[in-house]
PDB file of C-alpha atoms in Angstrom:
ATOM      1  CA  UNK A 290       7.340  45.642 -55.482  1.00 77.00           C
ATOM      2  CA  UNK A 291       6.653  49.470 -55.883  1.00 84.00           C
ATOM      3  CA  UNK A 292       9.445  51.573 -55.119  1.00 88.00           C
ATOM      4  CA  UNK A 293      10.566  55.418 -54.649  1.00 93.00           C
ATOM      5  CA  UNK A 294      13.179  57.911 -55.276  1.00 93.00           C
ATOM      6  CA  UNK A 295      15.683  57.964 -52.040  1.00 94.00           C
ATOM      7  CA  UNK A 296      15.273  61.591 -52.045  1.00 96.00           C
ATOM      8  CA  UNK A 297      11.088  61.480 -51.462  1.00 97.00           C
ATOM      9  CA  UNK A 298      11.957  58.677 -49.113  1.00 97.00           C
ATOM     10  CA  UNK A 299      14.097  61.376 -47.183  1.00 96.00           C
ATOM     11  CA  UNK A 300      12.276  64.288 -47.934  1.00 97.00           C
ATOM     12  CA  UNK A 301       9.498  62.161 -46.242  1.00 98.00           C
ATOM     13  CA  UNK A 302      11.507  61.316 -43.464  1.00 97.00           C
ATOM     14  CA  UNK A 303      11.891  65.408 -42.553  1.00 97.00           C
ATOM     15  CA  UNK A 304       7.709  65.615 -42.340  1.00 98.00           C
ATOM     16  CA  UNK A 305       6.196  64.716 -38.811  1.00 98.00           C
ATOM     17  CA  UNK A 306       3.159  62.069 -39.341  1.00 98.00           C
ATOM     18  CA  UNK A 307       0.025  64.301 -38.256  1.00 98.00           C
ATOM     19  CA  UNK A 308       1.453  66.869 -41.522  1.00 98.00           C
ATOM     20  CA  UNK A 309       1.870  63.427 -43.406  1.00 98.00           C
ATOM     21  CA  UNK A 310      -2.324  62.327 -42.649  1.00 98.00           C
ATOM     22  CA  UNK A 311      -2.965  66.115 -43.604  1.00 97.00           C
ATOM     23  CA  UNK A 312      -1.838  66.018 -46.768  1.00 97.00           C
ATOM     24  CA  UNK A 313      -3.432  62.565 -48.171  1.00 98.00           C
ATOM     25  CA  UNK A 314      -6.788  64.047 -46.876  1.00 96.00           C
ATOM     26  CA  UNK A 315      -5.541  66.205 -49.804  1.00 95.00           C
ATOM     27  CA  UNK A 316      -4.321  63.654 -51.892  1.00 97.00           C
ATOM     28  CA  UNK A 317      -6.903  60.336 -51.011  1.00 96.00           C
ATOM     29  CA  UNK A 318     -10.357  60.024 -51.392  1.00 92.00           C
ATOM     30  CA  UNK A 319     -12.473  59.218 -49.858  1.00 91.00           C
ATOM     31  CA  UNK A 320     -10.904  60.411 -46.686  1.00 90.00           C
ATOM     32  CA  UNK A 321     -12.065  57.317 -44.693  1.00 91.00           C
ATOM     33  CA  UNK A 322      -9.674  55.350 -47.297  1.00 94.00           C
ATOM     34  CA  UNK A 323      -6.788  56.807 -45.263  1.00 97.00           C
ATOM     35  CA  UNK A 324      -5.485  53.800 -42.810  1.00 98.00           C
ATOM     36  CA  UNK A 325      -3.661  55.093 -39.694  1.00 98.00           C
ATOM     37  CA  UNK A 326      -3.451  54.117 -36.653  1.00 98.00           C
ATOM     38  CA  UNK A 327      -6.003  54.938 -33.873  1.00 97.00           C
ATOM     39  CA  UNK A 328      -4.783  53.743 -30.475  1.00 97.00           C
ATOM     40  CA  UNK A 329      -2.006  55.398 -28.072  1.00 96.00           C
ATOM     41  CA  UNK A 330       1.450  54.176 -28.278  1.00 97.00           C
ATOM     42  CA  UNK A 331       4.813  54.198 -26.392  1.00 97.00           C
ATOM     43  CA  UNK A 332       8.124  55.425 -27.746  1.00 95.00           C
ATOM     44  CA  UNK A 333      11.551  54.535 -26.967  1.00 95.00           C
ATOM     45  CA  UNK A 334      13.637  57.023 -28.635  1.00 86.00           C
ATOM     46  CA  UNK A 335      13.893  60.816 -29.373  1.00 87.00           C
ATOM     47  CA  UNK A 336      10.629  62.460 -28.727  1.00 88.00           C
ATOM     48  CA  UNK A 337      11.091  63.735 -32.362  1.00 93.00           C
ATOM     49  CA  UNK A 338      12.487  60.642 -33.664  1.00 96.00           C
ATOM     50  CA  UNK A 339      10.350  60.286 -37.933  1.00 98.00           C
ATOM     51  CA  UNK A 340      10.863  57.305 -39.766  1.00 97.00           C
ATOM     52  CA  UNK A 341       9.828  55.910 -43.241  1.00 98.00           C
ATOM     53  CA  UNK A 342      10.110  52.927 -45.307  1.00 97.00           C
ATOM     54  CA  UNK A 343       8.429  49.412 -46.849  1.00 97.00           C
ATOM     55  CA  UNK A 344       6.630  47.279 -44.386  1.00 97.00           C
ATOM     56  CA  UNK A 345       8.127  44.183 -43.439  1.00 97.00           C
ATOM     57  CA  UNK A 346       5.432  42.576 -41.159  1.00 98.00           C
ATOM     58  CA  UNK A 347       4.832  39.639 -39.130  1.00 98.00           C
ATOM     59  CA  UNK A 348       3.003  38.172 -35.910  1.00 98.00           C
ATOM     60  CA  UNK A 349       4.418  37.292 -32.514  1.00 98.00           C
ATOM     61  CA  UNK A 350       2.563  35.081 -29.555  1.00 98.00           C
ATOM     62  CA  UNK A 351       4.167  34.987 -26.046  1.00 98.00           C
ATOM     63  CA  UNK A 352       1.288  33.712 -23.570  1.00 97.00           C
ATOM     64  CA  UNK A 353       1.971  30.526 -24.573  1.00 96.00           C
ATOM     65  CA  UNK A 354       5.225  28.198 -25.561  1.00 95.00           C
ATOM     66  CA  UNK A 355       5.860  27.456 -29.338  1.00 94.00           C
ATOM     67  CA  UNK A 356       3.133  25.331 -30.768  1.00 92.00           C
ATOM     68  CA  UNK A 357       6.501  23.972 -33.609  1.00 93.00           C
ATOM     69  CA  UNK A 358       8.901  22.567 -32.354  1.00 95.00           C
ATOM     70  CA  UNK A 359      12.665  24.410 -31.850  1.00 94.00           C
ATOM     71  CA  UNK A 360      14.244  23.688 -35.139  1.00 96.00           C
ATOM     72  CA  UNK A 361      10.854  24.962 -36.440  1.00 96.00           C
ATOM     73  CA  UNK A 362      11.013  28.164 -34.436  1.00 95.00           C
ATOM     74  CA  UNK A 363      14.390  28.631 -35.146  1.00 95.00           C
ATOM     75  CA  UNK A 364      14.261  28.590 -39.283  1.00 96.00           C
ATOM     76  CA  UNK A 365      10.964  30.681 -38.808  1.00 97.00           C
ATOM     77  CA  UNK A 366      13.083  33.415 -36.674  1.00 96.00           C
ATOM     78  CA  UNK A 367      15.400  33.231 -39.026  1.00 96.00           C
ATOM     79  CA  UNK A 368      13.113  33.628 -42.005  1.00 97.00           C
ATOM     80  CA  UNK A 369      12.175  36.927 -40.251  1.00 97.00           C
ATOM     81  CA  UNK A 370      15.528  38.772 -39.950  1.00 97.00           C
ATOM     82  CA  UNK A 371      16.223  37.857 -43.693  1.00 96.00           C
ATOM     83  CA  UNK A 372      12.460  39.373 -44.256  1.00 96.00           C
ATOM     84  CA  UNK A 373      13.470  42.777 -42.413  1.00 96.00           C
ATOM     85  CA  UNK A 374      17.137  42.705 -43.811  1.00 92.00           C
ATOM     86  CA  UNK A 375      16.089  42.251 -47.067  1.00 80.00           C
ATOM     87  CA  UNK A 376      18.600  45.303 -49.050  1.00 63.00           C
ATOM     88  CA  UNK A 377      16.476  46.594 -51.659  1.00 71.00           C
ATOM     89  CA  UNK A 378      14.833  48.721 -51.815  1.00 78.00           C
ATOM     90  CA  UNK A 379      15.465  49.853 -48.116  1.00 83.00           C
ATOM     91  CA  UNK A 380      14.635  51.613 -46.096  1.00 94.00           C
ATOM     92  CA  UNK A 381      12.622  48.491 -43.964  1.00 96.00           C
ATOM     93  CA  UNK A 382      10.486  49.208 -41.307  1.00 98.00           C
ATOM     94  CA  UNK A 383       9.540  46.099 -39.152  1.00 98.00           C
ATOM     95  CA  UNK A 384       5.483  45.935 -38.809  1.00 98.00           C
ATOM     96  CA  UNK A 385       4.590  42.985 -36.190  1.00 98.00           C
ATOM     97  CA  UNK A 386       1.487  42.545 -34.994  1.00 98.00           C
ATOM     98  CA  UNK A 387       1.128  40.769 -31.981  1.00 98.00           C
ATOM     99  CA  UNK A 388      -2.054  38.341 -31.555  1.00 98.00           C
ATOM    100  CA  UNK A 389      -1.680  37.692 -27.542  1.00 98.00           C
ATOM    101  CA  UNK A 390      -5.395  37.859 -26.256  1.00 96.00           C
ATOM    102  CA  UNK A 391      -3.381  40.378 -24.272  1.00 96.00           C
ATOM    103  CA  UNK A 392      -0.794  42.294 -26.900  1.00 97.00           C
ATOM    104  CA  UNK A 393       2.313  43.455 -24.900  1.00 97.00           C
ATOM    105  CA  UNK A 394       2.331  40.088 -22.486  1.00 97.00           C
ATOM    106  CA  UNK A 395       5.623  39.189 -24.027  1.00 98.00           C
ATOM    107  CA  UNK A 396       8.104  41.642 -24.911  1.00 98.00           C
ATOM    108  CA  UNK A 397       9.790  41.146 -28.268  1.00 98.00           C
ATOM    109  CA  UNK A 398      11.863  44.389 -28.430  1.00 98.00           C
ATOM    110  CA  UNK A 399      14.750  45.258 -26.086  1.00 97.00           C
ATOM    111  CA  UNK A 400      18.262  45.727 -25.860  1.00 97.00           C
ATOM    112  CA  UNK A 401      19.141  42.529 -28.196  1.00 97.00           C
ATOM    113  CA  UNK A 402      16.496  42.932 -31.087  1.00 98.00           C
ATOM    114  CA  UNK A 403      16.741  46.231 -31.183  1.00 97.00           C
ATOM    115  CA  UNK A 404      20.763  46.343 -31.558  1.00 97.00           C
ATOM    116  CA  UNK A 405      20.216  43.330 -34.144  1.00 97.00           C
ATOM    117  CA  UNK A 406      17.622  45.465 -36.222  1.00 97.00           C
ATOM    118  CA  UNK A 407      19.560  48.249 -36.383  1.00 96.00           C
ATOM    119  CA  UNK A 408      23.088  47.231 -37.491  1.00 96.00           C
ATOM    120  CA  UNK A 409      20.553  44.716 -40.123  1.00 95.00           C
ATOM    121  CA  UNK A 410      19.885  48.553 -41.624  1.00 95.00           C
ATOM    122  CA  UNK A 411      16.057  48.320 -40.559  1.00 97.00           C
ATOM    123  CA  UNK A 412      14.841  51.863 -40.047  1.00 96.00           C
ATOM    124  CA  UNK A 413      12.273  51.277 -37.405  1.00 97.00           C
ATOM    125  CA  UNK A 414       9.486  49.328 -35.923  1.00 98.00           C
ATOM    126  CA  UNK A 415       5.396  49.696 -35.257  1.00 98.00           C
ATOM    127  CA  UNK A 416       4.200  47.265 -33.400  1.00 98.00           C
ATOM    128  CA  UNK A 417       0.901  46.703 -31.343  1.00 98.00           C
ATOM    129  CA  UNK A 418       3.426  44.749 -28.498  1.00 98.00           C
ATOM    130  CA  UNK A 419       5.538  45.625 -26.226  1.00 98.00           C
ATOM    131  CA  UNK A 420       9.142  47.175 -25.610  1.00 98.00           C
ATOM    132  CA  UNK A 421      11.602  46.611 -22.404  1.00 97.00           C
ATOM    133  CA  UNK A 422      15.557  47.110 -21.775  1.00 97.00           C
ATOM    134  CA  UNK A 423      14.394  51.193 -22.345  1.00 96.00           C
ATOM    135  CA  UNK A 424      17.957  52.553 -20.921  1.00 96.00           C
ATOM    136  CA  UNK A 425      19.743  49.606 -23.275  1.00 96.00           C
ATOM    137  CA  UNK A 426      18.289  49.657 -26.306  1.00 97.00           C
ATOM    138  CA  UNK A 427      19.859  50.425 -29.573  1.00 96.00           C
ATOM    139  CA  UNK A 428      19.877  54.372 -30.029  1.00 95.00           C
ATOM    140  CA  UNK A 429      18.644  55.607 -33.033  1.00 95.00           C
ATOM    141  CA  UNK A 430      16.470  52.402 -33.562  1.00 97.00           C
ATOM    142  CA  UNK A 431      12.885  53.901 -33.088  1.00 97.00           C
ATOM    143  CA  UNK A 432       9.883  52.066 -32.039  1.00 98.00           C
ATOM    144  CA  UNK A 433       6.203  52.586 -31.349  1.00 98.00           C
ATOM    145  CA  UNK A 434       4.538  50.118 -29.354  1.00 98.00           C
ATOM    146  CA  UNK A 435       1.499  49.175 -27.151  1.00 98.00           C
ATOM    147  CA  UNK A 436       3.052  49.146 -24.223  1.00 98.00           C
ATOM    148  CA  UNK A 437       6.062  49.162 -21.801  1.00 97.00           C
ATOM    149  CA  UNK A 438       6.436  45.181 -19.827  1.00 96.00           C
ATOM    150  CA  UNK A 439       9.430  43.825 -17.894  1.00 97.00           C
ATOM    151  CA  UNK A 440       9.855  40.383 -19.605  1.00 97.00           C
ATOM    152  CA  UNK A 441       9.479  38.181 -22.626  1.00 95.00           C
ATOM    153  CA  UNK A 442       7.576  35.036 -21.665  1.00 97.00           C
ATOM    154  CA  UNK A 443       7.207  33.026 -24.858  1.00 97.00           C
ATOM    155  CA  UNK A 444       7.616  35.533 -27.273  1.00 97.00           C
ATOM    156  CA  UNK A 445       7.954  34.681 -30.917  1.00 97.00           C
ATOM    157  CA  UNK A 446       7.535  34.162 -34.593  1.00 98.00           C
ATOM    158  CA  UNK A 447       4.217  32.842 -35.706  1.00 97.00           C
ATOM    159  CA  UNK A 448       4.210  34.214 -39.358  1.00 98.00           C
ATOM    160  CA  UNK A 449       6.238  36.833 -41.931  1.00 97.00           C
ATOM    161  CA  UNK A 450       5.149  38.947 -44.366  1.00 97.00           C
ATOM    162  CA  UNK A 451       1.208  39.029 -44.096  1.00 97.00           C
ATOM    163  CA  UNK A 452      -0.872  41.277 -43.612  1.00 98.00           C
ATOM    164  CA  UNK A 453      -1.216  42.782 -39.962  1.00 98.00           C
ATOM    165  CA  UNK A 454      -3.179  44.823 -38.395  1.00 98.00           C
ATOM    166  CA  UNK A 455      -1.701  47.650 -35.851  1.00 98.00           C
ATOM    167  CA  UNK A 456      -4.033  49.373 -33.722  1.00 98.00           C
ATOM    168  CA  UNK A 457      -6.746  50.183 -36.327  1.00 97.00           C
ATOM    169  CA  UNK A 458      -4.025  50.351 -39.015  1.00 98.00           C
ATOM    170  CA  UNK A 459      -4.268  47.378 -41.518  1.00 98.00           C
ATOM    171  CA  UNK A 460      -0.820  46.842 -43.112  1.00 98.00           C
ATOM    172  CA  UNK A 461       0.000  44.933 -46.414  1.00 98.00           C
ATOM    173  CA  UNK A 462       3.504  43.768 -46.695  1.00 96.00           C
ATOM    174  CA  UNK A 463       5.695  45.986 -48.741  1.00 95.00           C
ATOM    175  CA  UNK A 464       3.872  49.234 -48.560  1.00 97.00           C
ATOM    176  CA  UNK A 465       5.161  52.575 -47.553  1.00 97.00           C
ATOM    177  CA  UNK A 466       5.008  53.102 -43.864  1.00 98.00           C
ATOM    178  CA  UNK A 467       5.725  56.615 -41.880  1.00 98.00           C
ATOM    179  CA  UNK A 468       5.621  57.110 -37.800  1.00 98.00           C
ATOM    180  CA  UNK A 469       6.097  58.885 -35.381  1.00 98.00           C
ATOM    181  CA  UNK A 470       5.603  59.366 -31.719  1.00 96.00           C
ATOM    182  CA  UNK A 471       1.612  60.096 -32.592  1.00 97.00           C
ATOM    183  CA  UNK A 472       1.515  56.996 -34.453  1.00 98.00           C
ATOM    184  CA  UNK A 473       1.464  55.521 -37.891  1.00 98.00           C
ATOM    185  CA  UNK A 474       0.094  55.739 -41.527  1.00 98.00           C
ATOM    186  CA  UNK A 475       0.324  54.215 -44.625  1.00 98.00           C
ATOM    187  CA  UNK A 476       1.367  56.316 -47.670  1.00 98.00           C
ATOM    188  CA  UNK A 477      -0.195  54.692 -50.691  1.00 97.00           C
ATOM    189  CA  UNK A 478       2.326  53.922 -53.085  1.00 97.00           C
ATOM    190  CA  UNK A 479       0.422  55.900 -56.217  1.00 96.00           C
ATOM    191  CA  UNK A 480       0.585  58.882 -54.362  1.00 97.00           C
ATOM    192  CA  UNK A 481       3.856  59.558 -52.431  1.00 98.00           C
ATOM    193  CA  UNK A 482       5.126  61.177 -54.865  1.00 97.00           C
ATOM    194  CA  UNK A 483       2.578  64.216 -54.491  1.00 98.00           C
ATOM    195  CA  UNK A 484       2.969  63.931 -50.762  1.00 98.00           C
ATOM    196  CA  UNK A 485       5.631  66.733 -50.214  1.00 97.00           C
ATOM    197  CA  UNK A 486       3.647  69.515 -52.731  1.00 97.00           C
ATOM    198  CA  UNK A 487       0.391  68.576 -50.467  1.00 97.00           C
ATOM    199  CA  UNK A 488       2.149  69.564 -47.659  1.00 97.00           C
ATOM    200  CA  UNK A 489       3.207  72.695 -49.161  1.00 97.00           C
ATOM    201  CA  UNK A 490       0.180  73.327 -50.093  1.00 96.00           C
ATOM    202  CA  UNK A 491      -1.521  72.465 -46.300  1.00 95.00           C
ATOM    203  CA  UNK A 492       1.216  74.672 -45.119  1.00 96.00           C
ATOM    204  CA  UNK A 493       0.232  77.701 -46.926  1.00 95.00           C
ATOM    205  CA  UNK A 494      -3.316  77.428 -45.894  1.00 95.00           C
ATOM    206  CA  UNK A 495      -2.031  76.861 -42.467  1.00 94.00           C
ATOM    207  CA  UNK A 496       0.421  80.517 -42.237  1.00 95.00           C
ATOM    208  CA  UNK A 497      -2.966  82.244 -43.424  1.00 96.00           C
ATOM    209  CA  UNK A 498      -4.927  81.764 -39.868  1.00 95.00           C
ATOM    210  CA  UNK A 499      -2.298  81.161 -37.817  1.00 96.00           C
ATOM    211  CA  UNK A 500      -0.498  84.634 -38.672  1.00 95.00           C
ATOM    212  CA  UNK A 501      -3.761  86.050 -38.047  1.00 95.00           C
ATOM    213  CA  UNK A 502      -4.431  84.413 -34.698  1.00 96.00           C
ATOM    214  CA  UNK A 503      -0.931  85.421 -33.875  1.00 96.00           C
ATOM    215  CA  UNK A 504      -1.435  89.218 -34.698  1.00 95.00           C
ATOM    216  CA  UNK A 505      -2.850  91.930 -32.412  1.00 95.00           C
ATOM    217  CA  UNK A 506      -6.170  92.388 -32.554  1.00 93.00           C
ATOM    218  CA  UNK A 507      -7.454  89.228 -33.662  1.00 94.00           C
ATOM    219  CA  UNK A 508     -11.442  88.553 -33.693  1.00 95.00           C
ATOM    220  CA  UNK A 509     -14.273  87.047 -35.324  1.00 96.00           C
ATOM    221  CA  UNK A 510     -14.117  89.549 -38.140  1.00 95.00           C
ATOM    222  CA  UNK A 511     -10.600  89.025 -38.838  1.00 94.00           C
ATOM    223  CA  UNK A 512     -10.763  84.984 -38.653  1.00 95.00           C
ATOM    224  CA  UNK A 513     -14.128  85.079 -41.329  1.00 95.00           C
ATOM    225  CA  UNK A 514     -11.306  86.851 -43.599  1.00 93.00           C
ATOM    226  CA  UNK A 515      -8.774  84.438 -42.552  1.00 93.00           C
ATOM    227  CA  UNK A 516     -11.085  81.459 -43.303  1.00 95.00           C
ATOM    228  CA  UNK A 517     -12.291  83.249 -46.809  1.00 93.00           C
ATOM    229  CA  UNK A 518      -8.312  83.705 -47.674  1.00 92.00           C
ATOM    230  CA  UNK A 519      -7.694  79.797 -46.976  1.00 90.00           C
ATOM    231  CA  UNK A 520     -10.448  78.555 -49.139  1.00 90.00           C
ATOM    232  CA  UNK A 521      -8.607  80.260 -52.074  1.00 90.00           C
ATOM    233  CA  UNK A 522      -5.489  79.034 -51.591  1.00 90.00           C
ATOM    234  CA  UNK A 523      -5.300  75.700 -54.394  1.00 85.00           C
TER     235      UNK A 523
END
């Protein structure tokens, strides 16, 4: 498995997601290679709550009861927590995609999972489910999901580390995930490492138009000169 520097994992971790897409439209090409996600989500922590780390993913079902039987379930749920707690090379983010014919109709994150996530050292989770126990859950355990619902019905482990697919977003196991309140994107391993000089570099082209939006007098002449300026900047 591909792994990174703990100080570009935490450098990473101090860039909001839509500057993180910015700069692999830099960095990846063609742009439409870029997988992120493309549906609305609900949070649970911190409006500004970032997080970053290797994908542990795996499916859920809750319309329905188990298909296996208990012990089944059980060695299966177990299989996942020593997926997501797996130490090295940390951090984990939990990726489960759930395959309800309504996603959310069984809510696998509340007060219980989340506490068990956390103090297992997982960083965060995406998921295309839902979240409940808002007021109880683990602080500092972030989570983007489909929805908010009340209860769990069946929820559980169908499968652990395939690939999933979260609202648009197709996730491999193992790859470098960041999030954030506007959703998710996956940092392609060969270029993380350029990811933080992108964004410098995005920035800088940024300051140019926005310093001349923000001065007095600002007009069409003066943005055609702002524009000119940002097209230089390499």
């Amino acid at each position: 498995m591909i792994t990174h520097d703990q100080a570009l994992l935490a450098a990473l971790a101090r860039i909001d997601t839509p500057t993180i897409c910015n700069a692999l439209e830099e960095l990846v090409s063609p742009r439409q290679l870029i997988r992120f996600t493309t549906r609305p989500f609900v949070h649970n922590d911190h409006p500004d709550a970032i997080f970053v780390g290797y994908a542990r993913t795996a499916m859920i079902r809750a319309e329905n009861p188990p298909a296996m039987s208990p012990a089944e379930r059980n060695a299966l749920r177990v299989t996942y927590y020593e997926h997501v707690a797996t130490a090295e090379p940390g951090p984990n983010v939990a990726v489960i995609q759930d395959l309800d014919s309504t996603p959310g109709t069984g809510a696998f994150w509340g007060e219980v999972q989340t506490t068990v996530h956390k103090a297992l050292g997982v960083a965060g989770c995406v998921t295309n489910g839902s979240i409940r126990d808002l007021a109880m859950m683990a602080k500092g355990f972030p989570i983007i999901a489909g929805m908010i619902n009340p209860s769990h019905a069946f929820v559980h482990v169908v499968a652990v580390g395939t690939t999933v697919s979260i609202h648009g977003m197709t996730v491999h196991d193992g790859e470098l995930i960041h999030a954030d309140r506007h959703g998710a994107v996956v940092i392609p391993h060969e270029v993380a490492a350029r990811v933080p000089a992108a964004v410098e570099l995005c920035a800088r082209r940024e300051k140019v138009i926005l310093d001349a939006a923000r001065a007095p007098g600002f007009g069409i002449a003066t943005l055609r000169e702002a524009l000119k300026k940002m097209a230089e900047i390499h």
